[in-house]
Amino acid sequence: MADKQMQEKYAELALRTGVNLQKGQALMINSSIEGAEFTRIVVKKAYELGAKNVLVNWADDELTLMKYQYAPEEVLTNVPQWQIDKQLDFAKDGAALLAIRSTNPDLLKDIDASKVAKATKASAEAMKEFRKYTMNDRIPWSIISIPTGDWSQKIFPGKSVEEAKEALWEQIFTIVRVDKEDPVAAWDEHNLTLRKAREFLNKRKYKKLVFKAPGTDISFELPEGHIWKGGSAKLAGTDLDFNPNMPTEEVFTMPHKYGVNGTVASTKPLIYGGNMIDNFSLTFKDGKVVDFQAEKGYDTLKHLLETDEGASRLGELALVPHESPISQSGLIFYNTLYDENASCHIALGKAYPTNLEGGSAMNEEELDKHGVNDSLTHVDFMIGSADLDIDGVTADGKSEAVFRKGTWTLDFNA
Ligand code: ZN
Ligand code: ZN
């Protein structure tokens, strides 16, 4: 068991800096029973900070696996209305949402990939209305991770369960700045750095970003009116900041859904639907994947791309310097929240409407016209490395270096 005091600091950071919980506000937590001990610490802290009600949606990996093994498909693909309503009721009440993620990256490796894909799609469809609240920053939300035995041993294979969990807690505390004297202040400073980067890019208004690395030669057109975001987000219609991801090291925007051309190679494994996709590449023409390869997890990748029309187009483009603290740990986390913040990444599927001027107020047709992708899915995968060069093309057609050898060449203070 990791230092209780550190866990309390982590819980408090997630509530203050993560969801920015307000007095009298309700809190909904998604967590797993393996993380019960930590989750209870969070719940207690939330009440101490003035939460009026805390609901925990418990998940249990072993029960999830049993359901996939034994339940008929119509059960796996049918999300009951009461489950949807429960989420929506909290969202409509302006509740904060904290996701405490700690899944086993190999949980569903022996389950038929098409069965997993159908169930994943059904759940995404059911949560469509609820997702509008998070994707448009209409409720404060945050995702954090805590160690489980399986996950920890995946990262530290030689260690016992207890040793591996302890080692992962240590990594998490460092990466999420819980080990700092005042983590909340450390996050304020970090958010300022990310704000400088995104404000600089918002002024440059690049037409296009061109990525070159071994196996990668691709150009991403950026829509007119695109907005770079990163670090803390603003709760819609208020002056309240919250941090959707902890850790976060990225600044991100959306590529034009019809303006991506070339081939991009993955640089880290992607865990999707309880399966691993590794050493894969995608070729795009006019924004759509027209060819793909994968050394591992080909079927899972195929099902992901076939989720719907928008799943084979992009919804996010994020820049992360290769010297980010997570990257420096030298570890592969097999967890997108951690791995995406160690590497430049792109996401297949839905774009955040908030990455476009006026996007949150547009209907589906208008979003499409502006190049904003829509899909049931949004799956990030990693394409950054120490070999990555990025050029930005400005409105007058000039090309300038943005990244060389995996890191910024721009001076944000200039
Ligand atoms: Zn991202
Ligand atoms: Zn993303």
JSON list of C-alpha atoms and ligand atoms in Angstrom, two decimals, residues 250 316 340 345 347 352 378 380, ligand 2:
[
{"chain": "A", "resi": 250, "resn": "GLU", "atom": "CA", "xyz": [-0.15, 18.18, -24.82]},
{"chain": "A", "resi": 316, "resn": "GLU", "atom": "CA", "xyz": [-7.37, 15.34, -32.98]},
{"chain": "A", "resi": 340, "resn": "GLU", "atom": "CA", "xyz": [-0.35, 9.94, -25.17]},
{"chain": "A", "resi": 345, "resn": "HIS", "atom": "CA", "xyz": [-0.45, 11.77, -31.11]},
{"chain": "A", "resi": 347, "resn": "ALA", "atom": "CA", "xyz": [-6.99, 10.44, -32.69]},
{"chain": "A", "resi": 352, "resn": "TYR", "atom": "CA", "xyz": [-13.80, 18.23, -30.00]},
{"chain": "A", "resi": 378, "resn": "HIS", "atom": "CA", "xyz": [-12.31, 8.90, -30.28]},
{"chain": "A", "resi": 380, "resn": "ASP", "atom": "CA", "xyz": [-5.72, 8.45, -29.55]},
{"chain": "B", "resi": 2, "resn": "ZN", "atom": "ZN", "xyz": [-7.76, 12.47, -27.60]}
]
